[in-house]
Coordinates of C-alpha atoms and ligand atoms in Angstrom, one line a residue:
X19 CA -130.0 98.7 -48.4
X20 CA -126.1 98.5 -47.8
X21 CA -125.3 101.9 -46.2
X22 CA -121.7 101.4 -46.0
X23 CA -121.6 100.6 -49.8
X24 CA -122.4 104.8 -50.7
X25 CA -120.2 106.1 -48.2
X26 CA -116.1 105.9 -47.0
X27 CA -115.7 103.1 -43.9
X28 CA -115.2 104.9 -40.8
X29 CA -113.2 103.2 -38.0
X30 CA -115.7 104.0 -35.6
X31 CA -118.4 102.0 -37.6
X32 CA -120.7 105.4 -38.3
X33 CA -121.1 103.8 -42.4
X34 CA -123.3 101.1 -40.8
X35 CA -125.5 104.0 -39.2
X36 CA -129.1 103.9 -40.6
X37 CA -130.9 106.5 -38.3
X38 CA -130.8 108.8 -37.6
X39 CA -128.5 109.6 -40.1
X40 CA -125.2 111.6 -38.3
X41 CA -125.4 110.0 -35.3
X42 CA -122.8 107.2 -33.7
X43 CA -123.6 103.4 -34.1
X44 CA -124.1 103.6 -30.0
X45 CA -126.8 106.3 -29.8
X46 CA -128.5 105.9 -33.0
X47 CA -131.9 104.1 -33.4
X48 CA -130.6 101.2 -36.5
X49 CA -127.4 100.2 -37.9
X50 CA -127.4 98.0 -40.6
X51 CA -126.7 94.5 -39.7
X52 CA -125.9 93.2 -43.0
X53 CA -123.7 90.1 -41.6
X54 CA -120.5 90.5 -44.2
X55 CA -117.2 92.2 -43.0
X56 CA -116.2 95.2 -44.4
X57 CA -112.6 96.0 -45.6
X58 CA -112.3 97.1 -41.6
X59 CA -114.4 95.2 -40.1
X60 CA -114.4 92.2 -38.0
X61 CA -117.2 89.6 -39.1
X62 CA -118.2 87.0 -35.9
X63 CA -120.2 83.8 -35.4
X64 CA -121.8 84.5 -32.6
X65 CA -122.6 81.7 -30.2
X66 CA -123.7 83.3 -26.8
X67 CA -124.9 86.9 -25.9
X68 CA -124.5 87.9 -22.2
X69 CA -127.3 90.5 -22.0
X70 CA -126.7 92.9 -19.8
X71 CA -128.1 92.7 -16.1
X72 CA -130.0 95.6 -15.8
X73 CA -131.1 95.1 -19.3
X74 CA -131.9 91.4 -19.2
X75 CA -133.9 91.6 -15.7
X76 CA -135.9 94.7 -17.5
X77 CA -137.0 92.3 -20.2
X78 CA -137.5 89.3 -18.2
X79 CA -139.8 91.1 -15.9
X80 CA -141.9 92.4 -19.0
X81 CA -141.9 88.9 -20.0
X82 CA -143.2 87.1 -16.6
X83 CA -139.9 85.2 -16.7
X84 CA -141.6 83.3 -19.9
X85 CA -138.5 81.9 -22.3
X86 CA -141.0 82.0 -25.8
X87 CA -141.7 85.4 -24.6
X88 CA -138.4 86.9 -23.7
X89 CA -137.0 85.3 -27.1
X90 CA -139.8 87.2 -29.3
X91 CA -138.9 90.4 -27.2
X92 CA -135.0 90.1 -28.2
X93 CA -135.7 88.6 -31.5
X94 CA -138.1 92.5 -32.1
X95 CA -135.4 94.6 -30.7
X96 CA -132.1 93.0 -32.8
X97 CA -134.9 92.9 -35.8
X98 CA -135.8 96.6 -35.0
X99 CA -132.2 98.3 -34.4
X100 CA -129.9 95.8 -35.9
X101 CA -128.4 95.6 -32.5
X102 CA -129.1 94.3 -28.8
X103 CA -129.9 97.9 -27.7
X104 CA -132.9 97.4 -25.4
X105 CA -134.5 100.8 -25.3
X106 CA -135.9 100.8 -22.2
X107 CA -132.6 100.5 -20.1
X108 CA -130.6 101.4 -23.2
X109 CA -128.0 99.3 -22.3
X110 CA -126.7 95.9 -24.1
X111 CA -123.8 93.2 -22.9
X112 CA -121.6 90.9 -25.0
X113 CA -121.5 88.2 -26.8
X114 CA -118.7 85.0 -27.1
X115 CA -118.0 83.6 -30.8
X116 CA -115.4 82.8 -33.6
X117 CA -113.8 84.8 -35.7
X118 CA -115.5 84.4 -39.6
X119 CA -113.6 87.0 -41.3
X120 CA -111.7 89.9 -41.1
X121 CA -111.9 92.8 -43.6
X122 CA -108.7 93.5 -45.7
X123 CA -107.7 96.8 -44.5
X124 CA -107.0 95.8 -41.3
X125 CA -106.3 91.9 -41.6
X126 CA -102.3 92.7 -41.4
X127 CA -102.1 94.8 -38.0
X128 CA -105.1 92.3 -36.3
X129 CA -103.6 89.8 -33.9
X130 CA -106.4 87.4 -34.6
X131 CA -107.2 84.9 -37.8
X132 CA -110.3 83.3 -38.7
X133 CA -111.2 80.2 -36.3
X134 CA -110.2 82.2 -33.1
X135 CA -112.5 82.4 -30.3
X136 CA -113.2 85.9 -28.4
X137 CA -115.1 87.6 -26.5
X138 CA -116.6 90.9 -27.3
X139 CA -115.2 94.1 -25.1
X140 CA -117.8 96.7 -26.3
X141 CA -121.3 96.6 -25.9
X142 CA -123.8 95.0 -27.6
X143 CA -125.9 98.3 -28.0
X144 CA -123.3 99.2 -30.7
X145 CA -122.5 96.0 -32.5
X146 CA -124.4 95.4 -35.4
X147 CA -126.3 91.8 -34.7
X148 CA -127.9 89.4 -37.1
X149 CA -129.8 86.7 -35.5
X150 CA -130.5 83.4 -37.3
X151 CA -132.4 82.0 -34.5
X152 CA -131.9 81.9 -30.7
X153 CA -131.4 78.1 -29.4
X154 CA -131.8 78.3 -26.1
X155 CA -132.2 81.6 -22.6
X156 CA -130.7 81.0 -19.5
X157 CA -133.3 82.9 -17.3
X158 CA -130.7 82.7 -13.9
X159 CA -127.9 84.3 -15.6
X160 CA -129.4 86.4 -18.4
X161 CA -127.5 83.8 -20.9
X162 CA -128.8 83.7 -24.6
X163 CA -127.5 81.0 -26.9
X164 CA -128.0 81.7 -30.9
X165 CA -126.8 81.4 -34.1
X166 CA -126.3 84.3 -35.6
X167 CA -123.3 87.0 -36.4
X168 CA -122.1 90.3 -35.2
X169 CA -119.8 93.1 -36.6
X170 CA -117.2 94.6 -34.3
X171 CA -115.4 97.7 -36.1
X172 CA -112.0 99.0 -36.9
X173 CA -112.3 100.9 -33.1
X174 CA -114.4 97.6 -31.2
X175 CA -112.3 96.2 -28.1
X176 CA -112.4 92.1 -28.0
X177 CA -110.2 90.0 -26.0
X178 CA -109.2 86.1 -26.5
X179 CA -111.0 83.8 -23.9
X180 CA -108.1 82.8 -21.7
X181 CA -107.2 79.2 -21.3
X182 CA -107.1 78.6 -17.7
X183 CA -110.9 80.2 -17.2
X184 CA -114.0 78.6 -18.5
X185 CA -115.4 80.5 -20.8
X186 CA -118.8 81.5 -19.8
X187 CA -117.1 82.3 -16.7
X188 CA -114.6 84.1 -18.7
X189 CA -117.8 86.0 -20.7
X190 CA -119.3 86.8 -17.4
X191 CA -116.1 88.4 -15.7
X192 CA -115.4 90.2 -18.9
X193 CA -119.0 91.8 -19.1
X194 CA -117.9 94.2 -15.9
X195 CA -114.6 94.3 -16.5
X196 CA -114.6 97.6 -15.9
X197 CA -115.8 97.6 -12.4
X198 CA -112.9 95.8 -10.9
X199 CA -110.5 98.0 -12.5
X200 CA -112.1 101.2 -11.6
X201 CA -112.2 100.2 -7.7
X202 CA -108.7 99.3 -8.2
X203 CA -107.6 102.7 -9.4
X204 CA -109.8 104.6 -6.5
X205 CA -109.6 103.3 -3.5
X206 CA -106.5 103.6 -1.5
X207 CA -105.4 102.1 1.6
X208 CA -107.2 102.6 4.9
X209 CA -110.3 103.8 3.1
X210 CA -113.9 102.8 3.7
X211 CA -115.6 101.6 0.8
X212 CA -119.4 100.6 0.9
X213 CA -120.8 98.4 -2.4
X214 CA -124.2 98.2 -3.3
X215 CA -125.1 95.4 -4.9
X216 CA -122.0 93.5 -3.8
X217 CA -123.2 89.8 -4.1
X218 CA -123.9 90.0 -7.7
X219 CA -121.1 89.8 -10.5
X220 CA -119.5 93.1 -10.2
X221 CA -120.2 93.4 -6.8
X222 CA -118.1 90.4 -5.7
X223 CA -115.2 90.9 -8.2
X224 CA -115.3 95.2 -6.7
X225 CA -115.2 93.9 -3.0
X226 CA -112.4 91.5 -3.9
X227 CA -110.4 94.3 -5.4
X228 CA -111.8 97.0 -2.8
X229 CA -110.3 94.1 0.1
X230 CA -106.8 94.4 -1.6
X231 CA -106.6 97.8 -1.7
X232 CA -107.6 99.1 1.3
X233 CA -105.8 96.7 3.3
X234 CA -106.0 96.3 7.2
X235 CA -106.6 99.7 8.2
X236 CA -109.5 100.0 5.6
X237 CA -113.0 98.9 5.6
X238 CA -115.1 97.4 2.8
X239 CA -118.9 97.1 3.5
X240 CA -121.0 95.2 1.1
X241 CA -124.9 95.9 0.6
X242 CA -127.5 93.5 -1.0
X243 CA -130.8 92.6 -0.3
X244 CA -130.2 89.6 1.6
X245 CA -128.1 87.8 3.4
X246 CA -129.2 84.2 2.3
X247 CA -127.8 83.9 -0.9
X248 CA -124.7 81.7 -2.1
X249 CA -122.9 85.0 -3.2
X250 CA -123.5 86.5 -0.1
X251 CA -121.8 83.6 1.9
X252 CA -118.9 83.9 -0.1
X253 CA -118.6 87.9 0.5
X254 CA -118.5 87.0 4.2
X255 CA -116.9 83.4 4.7
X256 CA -114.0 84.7 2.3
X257 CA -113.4 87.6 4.3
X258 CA -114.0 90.2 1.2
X259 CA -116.3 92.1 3.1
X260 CA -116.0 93.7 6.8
X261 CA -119.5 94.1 7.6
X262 CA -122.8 92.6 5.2
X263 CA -125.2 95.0 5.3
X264 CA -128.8 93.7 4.1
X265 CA -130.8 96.7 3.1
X266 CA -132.8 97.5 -0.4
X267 CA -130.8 100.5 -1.8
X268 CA -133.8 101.9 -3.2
X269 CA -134.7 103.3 0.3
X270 CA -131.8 105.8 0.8
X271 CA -132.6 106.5 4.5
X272 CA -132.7 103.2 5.4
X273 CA -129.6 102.1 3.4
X274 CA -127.7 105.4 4.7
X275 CA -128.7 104.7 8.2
X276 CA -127.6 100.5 8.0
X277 CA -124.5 101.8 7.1
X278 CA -124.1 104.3 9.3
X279 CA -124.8 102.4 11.8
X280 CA -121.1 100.3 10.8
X281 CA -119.5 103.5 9.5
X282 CA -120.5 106.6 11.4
X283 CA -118.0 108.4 9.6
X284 CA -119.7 106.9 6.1
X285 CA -117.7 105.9 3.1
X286 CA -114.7 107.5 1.4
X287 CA -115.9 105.8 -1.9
X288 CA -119.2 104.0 -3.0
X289 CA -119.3 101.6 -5.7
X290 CA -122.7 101.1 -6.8
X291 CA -123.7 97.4 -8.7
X292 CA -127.5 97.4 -8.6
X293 CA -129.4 95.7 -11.6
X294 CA -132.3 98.0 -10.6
X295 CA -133.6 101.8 -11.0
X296 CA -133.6 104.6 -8.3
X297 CA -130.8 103.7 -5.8
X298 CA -128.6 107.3 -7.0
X299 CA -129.9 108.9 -3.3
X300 CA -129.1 106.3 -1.3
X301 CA -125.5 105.7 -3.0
X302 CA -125.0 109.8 -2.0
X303 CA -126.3 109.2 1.6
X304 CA -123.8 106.3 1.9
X305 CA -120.6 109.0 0.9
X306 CA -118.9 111.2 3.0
X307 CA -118.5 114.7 1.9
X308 CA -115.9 114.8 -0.7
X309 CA -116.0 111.3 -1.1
X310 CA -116.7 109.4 -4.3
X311 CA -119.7 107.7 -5.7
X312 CA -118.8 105.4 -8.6
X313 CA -121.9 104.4 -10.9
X314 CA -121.8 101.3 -12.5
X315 CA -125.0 100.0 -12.2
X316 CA -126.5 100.8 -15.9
X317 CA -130.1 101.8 -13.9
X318 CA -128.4 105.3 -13.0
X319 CA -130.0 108.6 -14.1
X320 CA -127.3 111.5 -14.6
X321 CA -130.6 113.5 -13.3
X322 CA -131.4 111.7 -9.9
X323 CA -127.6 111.9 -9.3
X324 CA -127.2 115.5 -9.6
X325 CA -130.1 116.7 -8.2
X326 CA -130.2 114.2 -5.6
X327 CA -126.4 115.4 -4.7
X328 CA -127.5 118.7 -4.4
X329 CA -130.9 118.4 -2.5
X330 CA -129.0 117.2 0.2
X331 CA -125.9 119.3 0.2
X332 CA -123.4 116.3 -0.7
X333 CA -120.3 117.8 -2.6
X334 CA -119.1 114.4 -3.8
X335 CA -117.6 113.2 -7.0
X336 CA -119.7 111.3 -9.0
X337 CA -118.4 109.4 -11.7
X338 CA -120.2 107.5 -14.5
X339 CA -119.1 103.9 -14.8
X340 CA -117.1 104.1 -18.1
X341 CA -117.5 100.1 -19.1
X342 CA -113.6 100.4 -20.5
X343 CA -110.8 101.6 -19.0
X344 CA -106.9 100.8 -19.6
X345 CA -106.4 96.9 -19.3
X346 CA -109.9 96.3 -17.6
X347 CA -109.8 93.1 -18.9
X348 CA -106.5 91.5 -17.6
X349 CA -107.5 93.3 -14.4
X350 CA -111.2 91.3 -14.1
X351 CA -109.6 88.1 -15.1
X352 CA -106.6 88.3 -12.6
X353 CA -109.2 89.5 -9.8
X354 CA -110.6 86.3 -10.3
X355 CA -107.8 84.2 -10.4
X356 CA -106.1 85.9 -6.8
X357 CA -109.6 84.6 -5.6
X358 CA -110.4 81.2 -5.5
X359 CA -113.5 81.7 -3.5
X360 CA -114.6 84.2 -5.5
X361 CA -113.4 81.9 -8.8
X362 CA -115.6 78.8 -7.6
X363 CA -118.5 80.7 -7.1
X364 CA -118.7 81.8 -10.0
X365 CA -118.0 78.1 -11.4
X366 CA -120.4 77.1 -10.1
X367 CA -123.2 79.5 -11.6
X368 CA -121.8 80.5 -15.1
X369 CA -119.7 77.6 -16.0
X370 CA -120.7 75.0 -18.4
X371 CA -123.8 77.0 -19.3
X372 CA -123.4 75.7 -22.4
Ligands
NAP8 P1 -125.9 91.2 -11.1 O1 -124.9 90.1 -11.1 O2 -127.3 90.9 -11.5 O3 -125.9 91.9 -9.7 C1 -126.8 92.9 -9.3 C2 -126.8 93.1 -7.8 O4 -127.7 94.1 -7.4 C3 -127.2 91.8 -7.1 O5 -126.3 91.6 -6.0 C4 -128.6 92.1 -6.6 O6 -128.9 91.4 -5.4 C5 -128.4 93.6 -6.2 N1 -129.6 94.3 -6.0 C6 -130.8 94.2 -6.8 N2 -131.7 95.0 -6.2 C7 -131.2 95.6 -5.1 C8 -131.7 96.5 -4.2 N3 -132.9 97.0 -4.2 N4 -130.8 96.8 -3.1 C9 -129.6 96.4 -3.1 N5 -129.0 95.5 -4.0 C10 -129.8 95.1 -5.0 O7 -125.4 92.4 -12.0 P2 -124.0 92.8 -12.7 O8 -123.8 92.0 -13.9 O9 -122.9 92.7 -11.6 O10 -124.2 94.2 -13.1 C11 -124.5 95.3 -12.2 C12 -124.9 96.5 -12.8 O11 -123.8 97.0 -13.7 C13 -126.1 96.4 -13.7 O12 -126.9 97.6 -13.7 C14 -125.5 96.2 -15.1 O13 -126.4 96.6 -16.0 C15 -124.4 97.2 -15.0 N6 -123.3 97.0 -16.0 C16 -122.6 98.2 -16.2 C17 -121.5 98.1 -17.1 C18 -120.8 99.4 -17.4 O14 -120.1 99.4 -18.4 N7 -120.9 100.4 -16.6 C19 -121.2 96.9 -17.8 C20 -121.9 95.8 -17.4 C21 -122.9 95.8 -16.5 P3 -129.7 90.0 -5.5 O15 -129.0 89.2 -6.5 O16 -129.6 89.5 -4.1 O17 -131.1 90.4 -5.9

């Protein structure tokens, strides 16, 4: 049934809302995927989705890392929902593809025309998705080629893919976009920052950032669960981290107390970039009272945050890692390009992927 056909197009995208019925295309169960634009829509052939991390490892784990199975499992969620909303982790990513068509309503005021390539800015778990058939996974970097097409609303964010970045590199950067620019607008010079989960993707490009801000006097400590990885190297041969703390942030005495041990005093603001569940605790340990404790990690509960916080006696801030904020995506790209150890890395794992 076409839902958007009995009812007024809303630039938030609520006509494509099947159930329940009321709710907002990013909490509700199924949107209706039918792939043709309406008069304020933006139709898409997709090429690649970039599942989200914390969503993507979920799934691969349920699947034993098995590609037939993993592609059944997204095939029964976008068949489900009519979207990439995994239900589990309820979170989503973003996907890279050409413009088809744009509905008439809005076609004057778009910068954008048929044939132009872009990457998606909002997530996945609110863009209606119609898969024709997925072509191939990329298990190490949660990569998932198909052809198929997506609707991104009146409201939906997208940016161009930049020339002078690859653009799965591009796609990857863009995904936590918001990560870079949100440690950008917090931390302040002579801080201490710790960042959990800092050799993955949003970890590298929030210690780069974290680095330029806080300058000399400051002190950025990166956390991840080893110290043997090519990510990891870069954090400390490129100088965007003071100390490397191996620890499993899931143990929040142990994390607090590997930290301490650098940072007596403990950290003014902690970034947390996990791709795994139950790491709220030790992210509080790791802050100083009246310090800051940003969330990005998708794997956060609002409910281990604030009663962790409070059954230790932390009176922190604790902010929830909005994906968008105010040029996010000019802000991840230029991170990258100030940092060329930071941009070959990430050559080297995400580029020509396709
Ligand atoms: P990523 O590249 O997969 O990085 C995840 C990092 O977490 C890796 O460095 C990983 O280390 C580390 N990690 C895993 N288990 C750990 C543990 N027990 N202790 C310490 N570190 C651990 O992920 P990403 O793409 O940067 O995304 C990070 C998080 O942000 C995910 O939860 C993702 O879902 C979320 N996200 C949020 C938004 C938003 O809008 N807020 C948008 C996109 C993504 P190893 O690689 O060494 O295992």
């Amino acid at each position: 049934m076409n839902v958007a056909s009995e009812q007024h197009v809303h630039p938030l995208g609520t006509h494509r809302v099947i159930d329940p019925p009321g709710a907002m295309p990013q909490s509700a169960w199924k949107v209706d995927n039918t792939p043709v634009a309406f008069e304020n829509e933006i139709l898409c052939d997709v090429e690649v989705l970039n599942i989200d991390s914390a969503s993507f490892k979920q799934i691969a784990d349920a699947c034993g890392g098995d590609e037939a199975k993993i592609e059944e499992h997204v095939l029964g969620i976008v068949r489900e929902r009519g979207k990439q909303h995994n239900p589990v982790t309820g979170s989503g990513g973003m996907f890279i593809g050409y413009v088809s068509s744009i509905g008439e309503r809005i076609r004057e005021r778009m910068d954008l025309k048929p044939g132009d390539r872009i990457a998606s800015l909002v997530s996945l778990t609110l863009t209606p998705l119609h898969i024709e058939a997925i072509t191939r996974i990329d298990v190490a970097t949660g990569r998932i080629w198909i052809r198929g097409k997506a609707i991104l609303f009146e409201s939906g964010l997208w940016a161009k893919l930049p020339a002078d970045i690859d653009e799965n590199v591009a796609l990857a950067v863009l995904d936590v976009a918001g990560a870079p620019a949100q440690v950008q607008r917090l931390c302040k010079p002579g801080q201490t920052v710790v960042v959990i989960g800092a050799d993955g993707k949003s970890g590298l490009l929030s210690c780069a950032q974290a680095k330029a801000r806080v300058g000399p006097e400051g002190v950025v400590i990166g956390v991840a669960p080893s110290k043997a990885t090519p990510s990891a190297r870069v954090l400390e041969e490129g100088g965007f981290v003071d100390h490397f703390v191996v620890a499993d942030a899931r143990n929040a005495l142990e994390l607090s107390e590997t930290v301490a041990a650098v940072a007596p005093e403990l950290a003014d603001i902690t970034i947390n970039c996990v791709n795994v569940p139950n790491t709220e605790l030790g992210s509080i340990l790791c802050t100083k009272q009246d310090g800051i404790v940003y969330f990005f990690s998708m794997s956060t509960s609002f409910t281990a945050a604030a009663l962790g916080a409070e059954g230790v006696g932390k009176d922190i801030t604790m902010i929830v890692g909005n994906g968008y904020a105010k040029g996010h995506a000019d802000t991840a790209l230029q991170t990258l390009r100030d940092n060329p150890r930071i941009h070959q890395y990430f050559d080297e794992k995400y580029a020509n992927k396709g």
